[in-house]
Amino acid sequence: MRSDAVKKGPSRAPNRSLFHALGRTEEELQRPLIGIVNSFNEVVPGHMHLDKIVEAVKTGVLMAGGTPMEFPAIAVCDGIAMGHVGMHYSLPTRELIADSTEAMALAHQFDALVMIPNCDKNVPGLLMAAARVNIPTIFVSGGPMLAGRVNGNKTSLSSMFEAVGAHSAGTMTDEELEEFANSVCPTCGSCSGMYTANSMNCLTEAIGMGLKGNGTIPAVYSERIRLAKRAGMQIMELLKKDIRPRDIMTKEAFENALTVDMALGCSTNTMLHIPAIAYEAGIEIDLDIANEISARTPNLCHLAPAGPVYMEDLNEAGGVYAVMKELTKKNLLHTDLITVTGKTIGENIESANNLNNEVIRPIDNPYSETGGIAVLKGNIAPDTCVVKRSAVAPEMLVHEGPARVFDSEDDAIAAIYGGKIEDGDVVVIRYEGPKGGPGMREMLNPTSAIQGIGKGSTVALITDGRFSGASRGASIGHVSPEAAVGGPIALIEEGDIIQIDINNNTLNAKVSDEELKERRKKWNPKEPKIKTGYLRRYASMVSSANKGAILMVPEEK
């Protein structure tokens, strides 16, 4: 066993003395040591109940003959961090989570790992760590929140942010706003729409690193506790068979993840996280492949914010496996890939059924013939940018309008709430990328403000920052290269005509190459908004968004 390096033989007597100081018995040390990575804290609603998930996992490990040993991973609540300096720190925690988990796993020579994340950066951060450490690993998340209810209608966090816009526009009273605040997030769990956390938890099933239901069983269901016990037991099988993350997370598995992503209509943040996880597995994912996969993958689901259904509805309709089963009807998945079940994708989904054709459209009656995310290119984004096509109003799929240029999210929000944005405008928010932010803030506040004031079908927004999975509308993010490194978005001027054609995957300014060259001569870089601490180091090492915003050493750049 790998853990023999810290517990076997006379030379390891000092190490054993420290295990004994922990209260560990000789019998426990004879068993495999299983690291339990617990993302619990009392700050994030999606994590407040993970102590119960952890205890269930430990029970499963003990039942199957292992010795569980718990250690923590940090987590930021994106909703609480939204709209202020805190959001600069959200995406960068992904690297902290991966690095600290690697350090703990290798410093203590665990034989296997059970990862227990739930929210936005924990799932990809721990998947990155799993690929990097490459010892048998399984994922079991905390599960999604139940939908809230306001005036008898299901609702969620995205509705809350849009309510702020409605309140600003004078169409919602103070009392109605507070009713939303008290009702939209009724339970523990990751917020109830197809936002980033739930997107990534669903993709753990698609990629083969989580058991059936990991992405969709609600946090408050006892079924989630049973799932955790099964995961604890299953890690011992993975250890016995020596099935490791890189055996599972192959290039074909990432193609499966992208395909399921397109069918579900996941958050655009998956376009950051999938390349970053693949990088840790030694696989390069070029975002151009996303459009290739999207072109052949129908969009089967319109979960909030794209539509009026929620994670609990997807779970009742058959979950991720039912979506995957629909996709196999057109041979869109690699079904012969091994997974943490010890079986192949095809074996896993063999008995799956679509139980609600309104929640999961049959593959011959999709919402659209193409996937939920589109990657665009053009003279504003020569590398790439991304949009959640499934959450764009049909009339905004092709749009042309004047640029309204802002060098920070805060300035843009002030203009939106100040009534300075007109129908047809294209709001441009720049210097919010991985380096320029630093940290690539989410733009849920401005997108929600646009929706809340009733301009979601007339105003577009483009940024080198990113969006929450709760954002909807013609919200185009991850513009690469970013403004901070001199990307063309830095050269856009107030009033330039912006041409958006999501159907043809293009984003351009009606500005000649010659004019852009002249503007570049006058351009001067801006200092990052935060120049101290972790974010100083992060800004100096982070890659472009189209490469996953990963940290790269100089020789890799």
XYZ file of C-alpha atoms in Angstrom:
557
model
C 0.000 0.000 0.000
C 1.094 3.541 -0.696
C 0.535 4.436 2.952
C 3.173 1.892 4.027
C 5.629 4.732 3.426
C 4.319 6.435 6.585
C 3.430 3.473 8.794
C 5.442 0.278 8.109
C 8.772 -0.968 9.477
C 11.179 0.082 12.240
C 12.226 3.256 10.410
C 8.620 4.459 10.468
C 8.186 4.062 14.232
C 8.327 7.881 14.690
C 5.555 8.245 12.110
C 3.492 5.584 13.886
C 3.915 7.401 17.169
C 2.136 10.384 15.661
C -0.701 8.202 14.366
C -1.001 6.806 17.900
C -1.137 10.391 19.169
C -4.215 10.743 16.948
C -5.771 7.802 18.752
C -5.275 5.419 15.848
C -4.960 1.743 16.735
C -2.687 -0.859 15.191
C -5.745 -2.377 13.550
C -6.602 0.932 11.851
C -3.045 1.289 10.591
C -3.187 -2.155 9.003
C -5.944 -0.913 6.707
C -5.621 1.430 3.692
C -5.629 5.104 4.663
C -8.362 6.980 2.782
C -8.164 10.777 2.657
C -11.573 12.418 3.003
C -11.421 15.933 1.533
C -14.110 17.913 3.327
C -15.149 21.314 1.920
C -17.406 22.041 4.910
C -17.678 25.547 6.305
C -20.311 27.757 7.945
C -20.126 30.426 5.225
C -21.381 28.671 2.081
C -25.001 27.371 2.029
C -23.907 24.596 -0.298
C -21.384 23.426 2.285
C -23.074 23.911 5.640
C -24.323 20.308 5.703
C -21.213 18.565 4.391
C -20.379 17.296 7.882
C -23.274 14.857 7.441
C -22.047 13.800 4.006
C -18.554 13.267 5.438
C -19.835 11.067 8.263
C -21.750 8.956 5.744
C -18.650 8.599 3.553
C -16.585 7.565 6.576
C -19.207 4.961 7.441
C -18.959 3.546 3.923
C -15.153 3.445 4.065
C -15.224 1.676 7.430
C -17.836 -0.798 6.200
C -15.564 -1.697 3.273
C -12.401 -2.094 5.340
C -10.600 1.247 5.091
C -9.456 3.860 7.601
C -10.906 7.300 6.773
C -8.882 10.408 7.652
C -10.508 13.782 7.079
C -8.857 17.039 6.039
C -10.339 20.349 4.794
C -10.590 22.334 1.585
C -11.597 25.990 1.509
C -14.675 27.335 -0.256
C -15.929 30.788 -1.258
C -19.638 31.513 -1.667
C -19.845 33.247 -5.030
C -23.211 34.765 -4.179
C -21.914 36.401 -1.006
C -18.696 37.432 -2.782
C -20.620 38.928 -5.705
C -20.514 42.609 -6.581
C -17.583 43.754 -4.439
C -13.857 43.172 -3.938
C -14.513 39.617 -2.731
C -15.285 38.365 -6.237
C -11.660 38.965 -7.246
C -10.797 36.021 -4.994
C -13.347 33.455 -6.151
C -11.770 31.936 -9.283
C -8.232 32.067 -7.800
C -9.364 29.778 -4.965
C -9.626 26.979 -7.526
C -5.817 26.862 -7.658
C -5.516 27.089 -3.869
C -7.894 24.152 -3.499
C -5.983 22.045 -6.031
C -2.583 22.920 -4.571
C -3.492 22.374 -0.922
C -5.216 19.055 -1.669
C -2.178 17.866 -3.608
C 0.038 18.852 -0.671
C -2.072 17.014 1.903
C -2.524 13.894 -0.224
C 1.163 13.472 -1.039
C 2.572 14.649 2.289
C 0.593 11.948 4.096
C 0.721 9.264 1.400
C -2.966 8.387 1.359
C -3.895 5.260 -0.560
C -7.034 6.842 -2.056
C -9.203 9.942 -1.797
C -12.884 10.787 -1.500
C -13.551 14.350 -2.630
C -16.539 16.114 -1.040
C -17.093 19.475 -2.773
C -20.250 21.275 -3.722
C -19.870 24.821 -4.974
C -18.357 26.633 -7.891
C -14.573 26.367 -7.502
C -14.381 23.330 -5.226
C -15.564 20.840 -7.813
C -13.076 21.850 -10.544
C -10.325 22.506 -7.990
C -10.663 19.012 -6.565
C -10.952 17.459 -10.025
C -7.684 19.203 -10.885
C -6.107 17.800 -7.730
C -7.434 14.313 -8.509
C -5.860 14.360 -11.970
C -2.600 15.726 -10.597
C -2.210 13.291 -7.673
C -3.641 10.349 -9.655
C -4.459 7.898 -6.909
C -7.876 6.171 -6.773
C -10.448 8.919 -6.195
C -14.224 9.304 -6.152
C -16.444 12.380 -5.904
C -19.602 12.835 -3.857
C -21.035 16.354 -3.727
C -23.363 17.991 -1.239
C -26.145 18.198 -3.818
C -28.381 21.022 -5.059
C -30.698 23.271 -3.077
C -34.435 22.904 -3.515
C -36.061 25.678 -5.522
C -37.581 28.583 -3.632
C -41.157 29.710 -4.004
C -42.505 33.231 -4.371
C -46.217 33.787 -4.979
C -46.634 30.084 -5.656
C -43.939 29.990 -8.354
C -40.608 28.178 -8.171
C -37.649 30.509 -8.144
C -33.915 30.655 -7.434
C -30.916 32.903 -6.825
C -30.904 34.330 -10.373
C -34.431 35.638 -9.753
C -33.125 37.330 -6.599
C -30.457 39.279 -8.465
C -32.948 40.243 -11.167
C -35.355 41.397 -8.465
C -32.754 43.977 -7.428
C -32.873 45.362 -10.980
C -36.656 45.454 -10.891
C -36.546 47.256 -7.552
C -34.108 49.800 -9.010
C -36.455 50.338 -11.961
C -39.334 51.002 -9.579
C -41.346 47.924 -10.545
C -40.837 46.106 -7.229
C -41.484 47.404 -3.731
C -39.167 47.131 -0.726
C -41.516 44.558 0.789
C -41.565 42.435 -2.371
C -37.759 42.537 -2.560
C -37.481 41.269 1.005
C -40.001 38.512 0.264
C -37.644 37.342 -2.489
C -34.661 37.564 -0.135
C -36.437 35.344 2.393
C -37.774 32.798 -0.091
C -35.500 32.127 -3.068
C -32.861 30.047 -1.216
C -34.902 27.830 1.134
C -32.472 25.012 1.984
C -28.830 24.069 2.152
C -27.201 22.946 -1.088
C -25.755 24.449 -4.254
C -28.144 27.046 -5.730
C -31.030 25.344 -7.480
C -30.542 26.249 -11.156
C -28.054 25.002 -13.742
C -25.434 27.361 -12.399
C -21.721 26.604 -12.199
C -21.769 24.383 -9.112
C -24.546 22.148 -10.406
C -23.060 22.172 -13.897
C -19.741 20.851 -12.589
C -21.368 18.315 -10.259
C -23.420 16.981 -13.186
C -20.268 16.759 -15.283
C -18.598 14.561 -12.645
C -21.167 11.949 -13.666
C -20.603 12.552 -17.365
C -16.835 12.332 -17.075
C -17.065 9.222 -14.894
C -15.788 10.530 -11.529
C -19.096 10.484 -9.603
C -21.824 7.929 -9.000
C -25.339 8.149 -10.431
C -27.232 11.081 -8.932
C -24.154 12.919 -7.707
C -25.145 16.022 -9.670
C -28.893 16.050 -9.085
C -30.055 14.403 -5.829
C -31.170 17.341 -3.648
C -29.008 18.173 -0.657
C -31.829 17.635 1.833
C -32.824 14.169 0.599
C -31.807 11.141 2.648
C -30.916 9.548 -0.680
C -27.875 11.871 -0.674
C -26.680 10.252 2.597
C -27.078 6.806 1.067
C -25.136 7.962 -2.002
C -22.311 9.139 0.271
C -22.148 5.767 1.995
C -21.985 4.007 -1.373
C -19.180 6.353 -2.460
C -17.252 5.487 0.704
C -17.636 1.815 -0.034
C -16.832 2.212 -3.729
C -13.498 3.917 -3.115
C -12.274 0.645 -1.624
C -13.228 -1.131 -4.853
C -11.373 1.461 -6.911
C -8.318 0.968 -4.698
C -8.556 -2.814 -5.035
C -8.781 -2.570 -8.831
C -6.279 0.324 -8.984
C -8.604 2.462 -11.121
C -7.154 5.977 -11.092
C -8.389 9.391 -12.239
C -6.230 9.452 -15.362
C -7.640 6.050 -16.336
C -11.065 7.690 -16.254
C -10.371 11.295 -17.339
C -9.184 10.592 -20.873
C -9.545 12.818 -23.922
C -12.702 10.904 -24.867
C -14.107 11.432 -21.352
C -13.629 15.190 -21.705
C -15.427 15.004 -25.059
C -18.287 13.265 -23.240
C -18.291 16.017 -20.622
C -18.494 18.714 -23.299
C -21.296 16.841 -25.062
C -23.368 16.519 -21.885
C -22.546 20.167 -21.135
C -24.101 21.180 -24.464
C -27.180 19.038 -23.911
C -27.773 20.340 -20.379
C -27.060 24.001 -21.179
C -24.443 24.355 -18.463
C -22.718 27.474 -17.155
C -20.138 29.177 -19.376
C -17.688 28.671 -16.511
C -17.326 25.067 -17.662
C -15.344 26.508 -20.572
C -12.745 27.603 -17.996
C -12.815 24.509 -15.843
C -12.819 21.668 -18.384
C -9.568 22.850 -20.070
C -7.985 23.384 -16.628
C -8.874 19.873 -15.421
C -7.710 18.373 -18.715
C -4.400 20.237 -18.389
C -3.770 18.516 -15.059
C -4.490 15.168 -16.728
C -1.910 15.929 -19.428
C -4.543 16.593 -22.098
C -4.933 19.782 -24.132
C -8.481 20.944 -24.813
C -8.730 23.551 -27.569
C -11.996 25.442 -27.183
C -12.554 25.176 -30.932
C -13.671 21.621 -30.190
C -16.595 23.051 -28.223
C -18.217 24.388 -31.389
C -17.588 21.104 -33.191
C -19.344 19.240 -30.387
C -22.086 21.868 -30.141
C -22.791 21.595 -33.859
C -23.746 17.942 -33.493
C -25.270 18.011 -29.973
C -28.900 19.039 -29.446
C -29.766 21.173 -26.417
C -32.215 19.049 -24.431
C -32.654 21.004 -21.187
C -33.626 24.555 -20.258
C -33.018 24.689 -16.527
C -32.948 28.009 -14.677
C -31.889 30.585 -15.656
C -32.694 29.450 -19.213
C -36.117 28.102 -18.261
C -38.596 27.516 -15.409
C -37.326 24.113 -14.220
C -34.788 23.323 -11.527
C -32.340 20.672 -10.382
C -34.977 18.810 -8.390
C -36.992 18.519 -11.622
C -33.992 17.146 -13.520
C -33.451 14.609 -10.750
C -37.056 13.431 -10.916
C -36.853 13.220 -14.715
C -34.023 10.691 -14.520
C -30.996 12.914 -13.940
C -27.772 13.089 -15.892
C -27.909 9.422 -16.869
C -31.268 9.989 -18.604
C -29.767 12.888 -20.576
C -26.812 10.704 -21.527
C -29.158 7.913 -22.591
C -30.911 10.332 -24.974
C -27.534 11.337 -26.425
C -26.622 7.723 -27.172
C -29.642 7.483 -29.459
C -27.545 9.458 -31.967
C -24.243 7.859 -30.932
C -22.972 11.129 -29.462
C -21.078 9.627 -26.511
C -18.076 7.358 -26.060
C -19.782 4.564 -24.119
C -16.853 2.191 -23.617
C -14.986 4.349 -21.071
C -14.330 3.124 -17.523
C -15.845 5.074 -14.599
C -15.730 5.088 -10.794
C -18.510 2.512 -10.767
C -15.990 0.035 -12.140
C -18.249 -0.233 -15.169
C -18.330 1.601 -18.489
C -20.470 4.609 -19.380
C -22.624 2.334 -21.502
C -23.178 -0.124 -18.658
C -23.965 2.711 -16.245
C -26.738 4.229 -18.358
C -28.168 1.004 -19.798
C -31.255 1.070 -17.550
C -31.692 4.856 -17.492
C -34.986 6.314 -18.709
C -36.257 9.797 -19.497
C -39.214 10.175 -17.143
C -40.288 13.688 -18.164
C -40.103 14.868 -21.753
C -40.765 18.457 -20.680
C -37.661 18.603 -18.476
C -35.434 16.461 -20.715
C -36.507 16.862 -24.316
C -36.296 13.689 -26.440
C -33.366 13.886 -28.800
C -35.677 14.113 -31.826
C -37.490 17.113 -30.286
C -34.751 19.311 -28.754
C -34.894 22.963 -27.778
C -32.314 23.495 -30.505
C -30.284 21.289 -32.818
C -27.086 22.812 -31.445
C -25.643 22.875 -27.941
C -26.209 25.290 -25.081
C -22.812 27.034 -25.275
C -21.170 28.756 -28.229
C -17.554 29.840 -28.664
C -17.221 33.031 -30.732
C -14.260 34.644 -32.483
C -13.657 37.919 -34.312
C -11.616 41.087 -34.197
C -12.688 41.732 -30.590
C -11.816 38.181 -29.502
C -9.174 36.738 -31.866
C -8.628 33.746 -29.578
C -12.119 33.025 -28.222
C -15.051 34.196 -26.123
C -18.072 32.247 -24.881
C -21.822 32.674 -24.493
C -24.570 30.515 -22.994
C -26.583 30.373 -26.214
C -29.470 28.483 -24.604
C -30.133 31.460 -22.261
C -30.134 34.127 -25.016
C -33.430 35.582 -26.245
C -33.927 34.513 -29.905
C -34.005 38.126 -31.091
C -30.545 38.724 -29.589
C -28.761 35.848 -31.310
C -27.885 38.356 -34.026
C -27.466 41.927 -32.810
C -25.737 45.145 -33.830
C -25.405 48.200 -31.660
C -23.147 50.919 -30.254
C -20.516 50.104 -27.643
C -20.903 51.569 -24.168
C -17.429 51.140 -22.734
C -16.516 50.697 -19.054
C -13.176 49.817 -17.506
C -14.726 48.074 -14.498
C -17.882 46.230 -13.489
C -18.660 48.887 -10.884
C -18.793 51.695 -13.464
C -21.082 49.633 -15.693
C -23.528 48.880 -12.879
C -23.727 52.561 -11.980
C -24.587 53.390 -15.600
C -27.223 50.664 -15.844
C -28.966 51.645 -12.631
C -28.536 55.312 -13.558
C -30.688 54.869 -16.671
C -27.808 55.566 -19.052
C -28.104 52.368 -21.100
C -30.502 52.455 -24.059
C -32.180 49.725 -26.083
C -29.730 48.351 -28.645
C -26.591 49.212 -26.668
C -23.725 46.770 -26.242
C -22.197 47.166 -22.783
C -18.436 46.480 -22.858
C -16.784 45.730 -19.509
C -13.023 45.265 -19.679
C -9.951 45.004 -17.443
C -11.813 42.285 -15.526
C -9.921 39.300 -16.963
C -7.699 36.812 -15.112
C -4.751 39.248 -15.022
C -6.542 42.566 -15.268
C -9.115 41.951 -12.570
C -7.177 40.271 -11.220
C -9.216 37.130 -10.695
C -11.777 37.396 -13.503
C -14.847 38.537 -11.601
C -18.324 37.234 -12.390
C -20.701 39.783 -13.895
C -23.970 38.558 -12.396
C -24.846 41.996 -11.040
C -24.760 43.824 -14.403
C -26.453 40.989 -16.319
C -29.167 40.780 -13.666
C -29.532 44.558 -13.662
C -30.103 44.506 -17.435
C -32.732 41.775 -17.027
C -34.302 43.481 -14.022
C -34.840 46.815 -15.817
C -36.505 44.977 -18.690
C -33.743 45.220 -21.312
C -32.687 41.562 -21.475
C -33.955 41.248 -25.044
C -32.527 44.555 -26.291
C -29.115 45.052 -24.639
C -26.007 42.861 -24.944
C -22.948 42.683 -22.704
C -19.406 41.584 -23.562
C -16.501 41.301 -21.141
C -13.066 39.808 -20.572
C -14.449 38.818 -17.185
C -16.837 35.927 -16.762
C -20.451 35.250 -15.840
C -22.227 33.375 -13.130
C -24.165 30.357 -14.284
C -27.143 32.393 -13.089
C -26.595 35.011 -15.817
C -28.848 34.997 -18.852
C -29.249 37.087 -21.963
C -26.736 38.032 -24.660
C -23.887 37.886 -22.149
C -20.583 37.164 -23.868
C -17.589 36.566 -21.617
C -14.028 35.239 -21.443
C -12.939 37.582 -24.259
C -9.383 36.504 -25.071
C -6.856 38.007 -25.170
C -7.976 40.220 -22.301
C -7.603 43.980 -22.125
C -4.794 43.863 -19.565
C -2.431 42.195 -22.063
C -3.467 44.466 -24.929
C -6.256 42.381 -26.391
C -8.407 44.207 -28.961
C -11.191 44.685 -26.407
C -8.863 47.317 -24.858
C -9.068 49.300 -28.110
C -12.860 49.529 -28.369
C -14.146 53.110 -28.050
C -17.500 54.531 -27.018
C -19.923 54.369 -29.938
C -18.086 51.747 -32.013
C -20.645 49.492 -33.683
C -20.455 45.948 -32.321
C -21.711 43.060 -34.438
C -22.812 39.901 -32.613
C -23.740 36.800 -34.603
C -24.072 33.869 -32.236
C -25.554 31.696 -34.968
C -22.303 32.023 -36.928
C -19.991 32.174 -33.889
C -18.652 35.681 -34.536
C -18.068 38.851 -32.524
C -16.681 41.910 -34.308
C -16.356 45.671 -34.071
C -16.998 47.633 -37.281
C -13.537 49.148 -37.030
C -10.859 48.691 -39.694
C -7.592 46.903 -38.998
C -5.787 50.143 -39.787
C -7.784 52.067 -37.202
C -7.145 49.395 -34.560
C -3.406 49.634 -35.309
C -3.512 53.392 -34.783
C -5.383 53.004 -31.509
C -2.867 50.425 -30.314
C -0.053 52.952 -30.668
C -1.813 55.125 -28.091
C -2.757 52.301 -25.704
C -1.119 52.094 -22.289
C -1.497 49.138 -19.909
C -3.495 49.610 -16.702
C -2.361 48.452 -13.287
C -4.318 45.522 -11.775
C -6.918 46.682 -9.265
C -5.248 44.625 -6.517
C -1.452 44.532 -6.393
C -0.704 42.766 -3.112
C -0.873 39.319 -1.530
C -2.051 36.196 -3.297
C -3.637 38.084 -6.200
C -0.306 39.727 -7.042
C 1.236 36.275 -7.507
C -1.877 35.015 -9.271
C -1.874 37.863 -11.804
C 1.789 37.256 -12.605
C 1.243 33.556 -13.398
C -2.312 33.144 -14.705
C -2.949 32.183 -18.321
C -5.564 33.557 -20.681
C -9.191 32.488 -20.202
C -9.146 30.454 -23.410
C -6.504 28.225 -21.777
C -8.575 27.773 -18.637
C -7.052 30.587 -16.529
C -4.530 28.108 -15.153
C -1.359 29.067 -13.319
C 1.649 28.548 -15.550
C 5.356 28.712 -14.797
C 7.338 31.004 -17.130
C 8.639 28.280 -19.438
C 5.064 27.103 -20.139
C 3.792 30.515 -21.272
